[in-house]
Coordinates of C-alpha atoms and ligand atoms in Angstrom, one line a residue:
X6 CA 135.0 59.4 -4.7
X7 CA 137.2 60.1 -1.6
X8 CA 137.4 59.1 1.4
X9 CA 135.7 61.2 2.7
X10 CA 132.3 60.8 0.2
X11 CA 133.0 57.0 1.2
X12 CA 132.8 57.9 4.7
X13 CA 129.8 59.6 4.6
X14 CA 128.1 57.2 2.2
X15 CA 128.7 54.7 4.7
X16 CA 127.4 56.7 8.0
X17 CA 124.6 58.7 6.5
X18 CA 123.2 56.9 3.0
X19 CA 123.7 60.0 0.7
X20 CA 127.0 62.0 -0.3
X21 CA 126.3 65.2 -2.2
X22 CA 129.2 66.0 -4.7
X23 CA 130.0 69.4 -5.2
X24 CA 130.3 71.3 -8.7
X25 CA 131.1 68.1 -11.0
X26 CA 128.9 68.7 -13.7
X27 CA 130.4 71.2 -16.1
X28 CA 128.2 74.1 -17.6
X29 CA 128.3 72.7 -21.2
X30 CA 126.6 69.8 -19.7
X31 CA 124.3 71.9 -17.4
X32 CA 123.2 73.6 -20.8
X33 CA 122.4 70.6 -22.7
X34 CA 120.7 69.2 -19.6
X35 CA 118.7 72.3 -19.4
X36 CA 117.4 72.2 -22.9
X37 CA 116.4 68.7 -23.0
X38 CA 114.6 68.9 -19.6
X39 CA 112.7 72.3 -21.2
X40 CA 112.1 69.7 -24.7
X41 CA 110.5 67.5 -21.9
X42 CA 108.4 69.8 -20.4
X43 CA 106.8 71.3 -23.9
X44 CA 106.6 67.5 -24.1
X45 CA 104.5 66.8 -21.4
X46 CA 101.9 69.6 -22.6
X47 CA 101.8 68.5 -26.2
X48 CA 101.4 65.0 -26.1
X49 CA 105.0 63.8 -26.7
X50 CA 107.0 60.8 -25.8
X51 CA 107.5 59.9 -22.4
X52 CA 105.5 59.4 -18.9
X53 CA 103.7 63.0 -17.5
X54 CA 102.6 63.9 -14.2
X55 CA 100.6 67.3 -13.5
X56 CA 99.3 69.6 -10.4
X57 CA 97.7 72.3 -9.7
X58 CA 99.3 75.7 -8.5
X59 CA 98.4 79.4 -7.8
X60 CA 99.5 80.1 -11.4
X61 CA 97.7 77.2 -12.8
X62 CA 98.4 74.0 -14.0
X63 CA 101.7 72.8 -14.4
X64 CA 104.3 69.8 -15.0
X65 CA 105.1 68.0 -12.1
X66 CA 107.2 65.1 -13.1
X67 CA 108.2 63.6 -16.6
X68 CA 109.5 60.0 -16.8
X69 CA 110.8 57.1 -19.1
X70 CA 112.4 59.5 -21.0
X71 CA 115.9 57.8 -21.7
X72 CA 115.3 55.5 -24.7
X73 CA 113.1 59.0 -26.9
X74 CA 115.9 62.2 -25.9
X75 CA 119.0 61.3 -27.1
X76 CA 120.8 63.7 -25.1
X77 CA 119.5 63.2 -21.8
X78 CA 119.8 58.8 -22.5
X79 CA 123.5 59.8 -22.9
X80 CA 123.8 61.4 -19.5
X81 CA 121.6 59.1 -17.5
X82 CA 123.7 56.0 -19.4
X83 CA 127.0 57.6 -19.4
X84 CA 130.8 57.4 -17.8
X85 CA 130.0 60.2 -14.9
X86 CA 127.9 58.7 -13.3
X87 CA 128.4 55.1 -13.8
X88 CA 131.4 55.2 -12.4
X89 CA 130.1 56.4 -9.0
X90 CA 127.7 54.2 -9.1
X91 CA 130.1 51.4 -9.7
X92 CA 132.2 52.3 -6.9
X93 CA 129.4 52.6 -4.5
X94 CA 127.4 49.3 -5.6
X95 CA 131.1 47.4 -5.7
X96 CA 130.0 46.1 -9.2
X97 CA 128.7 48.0 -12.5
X98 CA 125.1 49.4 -12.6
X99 CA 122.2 49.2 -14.8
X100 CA 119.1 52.0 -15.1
X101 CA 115.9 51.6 -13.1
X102 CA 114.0 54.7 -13.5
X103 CA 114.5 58.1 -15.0
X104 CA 112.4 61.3 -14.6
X105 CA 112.3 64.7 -13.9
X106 CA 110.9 66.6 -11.0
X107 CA 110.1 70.5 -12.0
X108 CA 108.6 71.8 -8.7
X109 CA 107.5 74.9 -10.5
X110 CA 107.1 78.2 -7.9
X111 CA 103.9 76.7 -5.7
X112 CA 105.0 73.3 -6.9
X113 CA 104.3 70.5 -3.8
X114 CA 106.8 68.5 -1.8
X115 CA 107.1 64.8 -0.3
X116 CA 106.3 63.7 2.9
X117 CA 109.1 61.3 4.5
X118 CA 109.4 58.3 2.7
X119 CA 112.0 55.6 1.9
X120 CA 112.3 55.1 -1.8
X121 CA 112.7 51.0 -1.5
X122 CA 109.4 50.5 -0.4
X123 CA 108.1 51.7 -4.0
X124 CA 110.8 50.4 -5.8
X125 CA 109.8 46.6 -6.7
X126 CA 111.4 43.7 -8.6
X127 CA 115.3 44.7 -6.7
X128 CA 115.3 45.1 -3.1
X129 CA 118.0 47.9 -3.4
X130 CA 118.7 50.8 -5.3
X131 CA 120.7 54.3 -5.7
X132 CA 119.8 57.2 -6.7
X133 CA 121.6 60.8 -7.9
X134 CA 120.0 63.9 -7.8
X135 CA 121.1 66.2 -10.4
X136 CA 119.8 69.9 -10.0
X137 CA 119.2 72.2 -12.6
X138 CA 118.2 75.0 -10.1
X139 CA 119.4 75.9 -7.1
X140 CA 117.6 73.3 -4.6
X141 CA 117.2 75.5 -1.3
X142 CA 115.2 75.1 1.9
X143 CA 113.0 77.8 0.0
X144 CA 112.9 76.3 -3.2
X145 CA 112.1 72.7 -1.3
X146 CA 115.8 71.0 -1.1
X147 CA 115.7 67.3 0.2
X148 CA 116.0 66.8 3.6
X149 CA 117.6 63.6 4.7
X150 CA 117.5 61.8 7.7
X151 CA 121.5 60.0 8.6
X152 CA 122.2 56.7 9.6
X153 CA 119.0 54.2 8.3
X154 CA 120.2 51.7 5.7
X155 CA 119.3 48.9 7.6
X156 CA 115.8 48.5 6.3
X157 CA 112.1 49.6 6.0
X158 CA 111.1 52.1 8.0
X159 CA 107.4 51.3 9.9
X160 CA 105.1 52.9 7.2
X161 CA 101.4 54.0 7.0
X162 CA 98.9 52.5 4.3
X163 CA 99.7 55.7 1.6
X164 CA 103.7 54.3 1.7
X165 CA 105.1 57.2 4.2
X166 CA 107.3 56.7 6.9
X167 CA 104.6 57.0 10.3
X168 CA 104.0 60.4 11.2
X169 CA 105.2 59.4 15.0
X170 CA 108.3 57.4 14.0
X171 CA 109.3 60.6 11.2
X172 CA 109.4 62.9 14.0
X173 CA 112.1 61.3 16.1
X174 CA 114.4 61.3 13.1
X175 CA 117.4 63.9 12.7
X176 CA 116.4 65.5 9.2
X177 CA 119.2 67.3 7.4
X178 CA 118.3 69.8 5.0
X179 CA 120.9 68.8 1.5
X180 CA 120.9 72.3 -0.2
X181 CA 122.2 71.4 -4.1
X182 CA 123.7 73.8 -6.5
X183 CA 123.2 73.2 -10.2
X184 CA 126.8 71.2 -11.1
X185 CA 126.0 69.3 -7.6
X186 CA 124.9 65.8 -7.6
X187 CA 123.6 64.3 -4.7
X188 CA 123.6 60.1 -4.9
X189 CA 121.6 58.5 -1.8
X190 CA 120.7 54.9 -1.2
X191 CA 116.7 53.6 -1.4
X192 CA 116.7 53.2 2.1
X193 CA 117.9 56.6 3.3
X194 CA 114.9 58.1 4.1
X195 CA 114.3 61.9 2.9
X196 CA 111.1 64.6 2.4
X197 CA 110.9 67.8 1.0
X198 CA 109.1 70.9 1.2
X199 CA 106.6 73.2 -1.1
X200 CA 108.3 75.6 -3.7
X201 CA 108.1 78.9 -2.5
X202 CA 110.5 80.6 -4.9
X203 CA 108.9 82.5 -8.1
X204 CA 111.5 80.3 -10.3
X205 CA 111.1 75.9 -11.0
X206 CA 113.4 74.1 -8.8
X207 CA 114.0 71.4 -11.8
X208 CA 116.2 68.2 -10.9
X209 CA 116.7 65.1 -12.8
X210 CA 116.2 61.5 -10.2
X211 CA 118.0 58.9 -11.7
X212 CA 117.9 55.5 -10.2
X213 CA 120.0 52.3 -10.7
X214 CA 120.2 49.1 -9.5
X215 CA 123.5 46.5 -9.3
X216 CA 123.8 45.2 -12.8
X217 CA 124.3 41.6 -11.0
X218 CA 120.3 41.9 -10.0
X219 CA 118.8 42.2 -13.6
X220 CA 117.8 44.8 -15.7
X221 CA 114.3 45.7 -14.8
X222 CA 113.6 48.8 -16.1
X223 CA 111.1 47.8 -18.9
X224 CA 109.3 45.5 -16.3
X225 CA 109.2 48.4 -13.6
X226 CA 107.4 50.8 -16.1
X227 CA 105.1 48.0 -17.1
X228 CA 103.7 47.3 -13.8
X229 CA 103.4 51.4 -12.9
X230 CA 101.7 51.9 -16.3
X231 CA 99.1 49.0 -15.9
X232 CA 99.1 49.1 -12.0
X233 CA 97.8 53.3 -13.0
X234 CA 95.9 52.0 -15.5
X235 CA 93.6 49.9 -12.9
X236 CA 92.1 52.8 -11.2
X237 CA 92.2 55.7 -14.0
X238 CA 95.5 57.0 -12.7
X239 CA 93.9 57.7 -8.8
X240 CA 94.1 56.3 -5.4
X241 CA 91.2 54.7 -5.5
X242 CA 89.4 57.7 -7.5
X243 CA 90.3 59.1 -4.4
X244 CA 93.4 61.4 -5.9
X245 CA 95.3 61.7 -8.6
X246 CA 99.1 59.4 -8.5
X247 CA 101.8 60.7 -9.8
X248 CA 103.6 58.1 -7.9
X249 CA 103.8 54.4 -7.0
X250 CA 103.3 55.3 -3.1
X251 CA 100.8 58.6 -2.1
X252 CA 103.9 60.7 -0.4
X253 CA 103.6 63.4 -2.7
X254 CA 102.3 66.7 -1.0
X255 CA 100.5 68.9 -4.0
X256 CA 97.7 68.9 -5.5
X257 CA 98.0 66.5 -8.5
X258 CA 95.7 66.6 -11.4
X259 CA 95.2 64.6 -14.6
X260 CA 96.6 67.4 -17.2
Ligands
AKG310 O1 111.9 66.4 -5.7 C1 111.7 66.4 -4.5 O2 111.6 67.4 -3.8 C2 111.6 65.1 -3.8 C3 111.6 63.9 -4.7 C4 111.3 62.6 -4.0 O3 111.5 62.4 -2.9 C5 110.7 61.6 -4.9 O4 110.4 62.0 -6.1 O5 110.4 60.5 -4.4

C-alpha cells in the first residue's frame, strides 16, 4: 500500500489497486470461476444463485466455494491479499465469505446498500473485488459513495440504503480492469447497475474480517443456509433471495 491507497482508504472507504494480479493468475482464476459455473448447472459443490435474462436462465452468484476448488481456496487464503488486508485491519485477517458474481450480458445490479448491515456475527468487515472482466459503467461497475465509515446508513425494510437518503450521496462510478482489485470497507456504501454488454462481467467478492474477532465463516453460512431454508429460498414466497438483504436488482429464480 502507499500512501496514497492509505489516504484514500482513510477518506473514501475503498482503494482500487491497479494491475496487481499477474495474467498466470488471471488464467487460473478464470478457469476455476468457469469450473464454478458448470458447477452451479450440474449440481456440484458449493452455494448457487440463478436469474432470469433475455437469453435465458443463468448463474448469478456462486458461494462457499473455498474449502471444494483448490485453486481458487489458494487465492482467496493466500499472501496477496492477506497482506493488504493486514495492513488495512492493523492485525491479520481471517475469511468470512467467498463467492462469485457473473453478471452475465442482461445480468441485474444492486440497489445502494451497505454490506455491514447483512453481514452478522462481526460488526466490521473488508472486502476486495477481483474482476475477471472488464467492470465498466456498461458492464455495471460499482459505484461508491466517499466518505461514510461511520456507521449504518438509515435503511428501508428489504436492507437498502432509503431511496431519499441514497440520492443526496456523491456516487463514484469504480471502473476495474481484470489485474485490478478493488478492497472497500462494509460500511462504504456502493450499488451497481444492469449488464448491458453481450460479454459476463465476472468478479470474485471476497470478504474478511480481523482475525482478533473470530473465525465465523462456518457459522455465517449456517445461518444463510437455514435462515433460506425457512421460507423455500424466498422473501416471504414473495421472491427469490439470492442474498441475506433484497438489494439485488434482477430477476432471480430458483435454477
Ligand atoms: O457485483 C456487483 O455488481 C455488486 C455486488 C454487490 O454489491 C453485492 O454482491 O453485494
Amino acid at each position: 500500500m502507499t500512501p496514497a491507497d492509505r489516504r484514500d482508504w482513510n477518506d473514501r472507504g475503498w482503494i482500487h489497486c491497479v494491475d496487481v494480479v499477474g495474467p498466470a493468475q488471471l488464467d487460473v482464476l478464470r478457469r476455476s470461476v468457469d469450473q464454478l459455473d458448470a458447477w452451479a448447472t450440474t449440481g456440484g459443490p458449493g452455494l448457487h444463485h440463478f436469474e432470469s435474462t433475455e437469453g435465458g436462465p443463468v448463474v448469478a452468484r456462486s458461494e462457499h466455494f473455498a474449502d471444494v476448488h483448490r485453486d481458487l481456496g489458494e487465492f482467496v487464503r493466500g499472501a496477496q491479499v492477506a497482506d493488504v488486508l493486514a495492513e488495512l485491519f492493523g492485525e491479520p485477517a481471517v475469511l468470512f465469505k467467498e463467492k462469485v458474481n457473473y453478471k452475465h450480458p442482461g445480468g441485474g445490479g444492486f440497489a445502494p446498500h451497505q454490506d455491514a448491515t447483512a453481514y452478522r456475527f462481526v460488526d466490521h468487515h473488508i472486502s476486495v473485488m477481483v474482476p475477471l472482466d472488464p467492470a465498466t459503467i456498461a458492464s455495471g461497475c460499482l459505484f461508491f459513495a466517499p466518505g461514510h465509515l461511520g456507521g449504518a446508513m438509515p435503511t428501508d425494510d428489504r436492507g437498502r440504503v432509503d431511496e431519499p437518503f441514497a440520492a443526496t450521496l456523491d456516487w463514484q462510478p469504480v471502473e476495474a480492469q481484470p489485474g485490478d482489485m478493488v478492497f472497500f470497507d462494509s460500511y462504504a456504501p456502493h450499488h451497481s447497475g444492469t449488464n448491458r454488454t453481450d460479454r459476463p462481467r465476472r468478479a470474485l467478492y471476497l470478504t474478511y474480517n480481523a482475525a482478533s474477532k473470530g473465525d465465523h465463516r462456518a457459522a455465517y453460512y449456517a445461518d444463510k443456509t437455514a435462515e433460506f431454508a425457512r421460507a423455500d429460498g424466498t422473501f416471504d414466497g414473495a421472491r427469490v433471495r439470492i442474498s441475506v438483504n433484497d438489494d439485488f436488482l434482477g430477476r432471480p429464480v430458483t435454477s
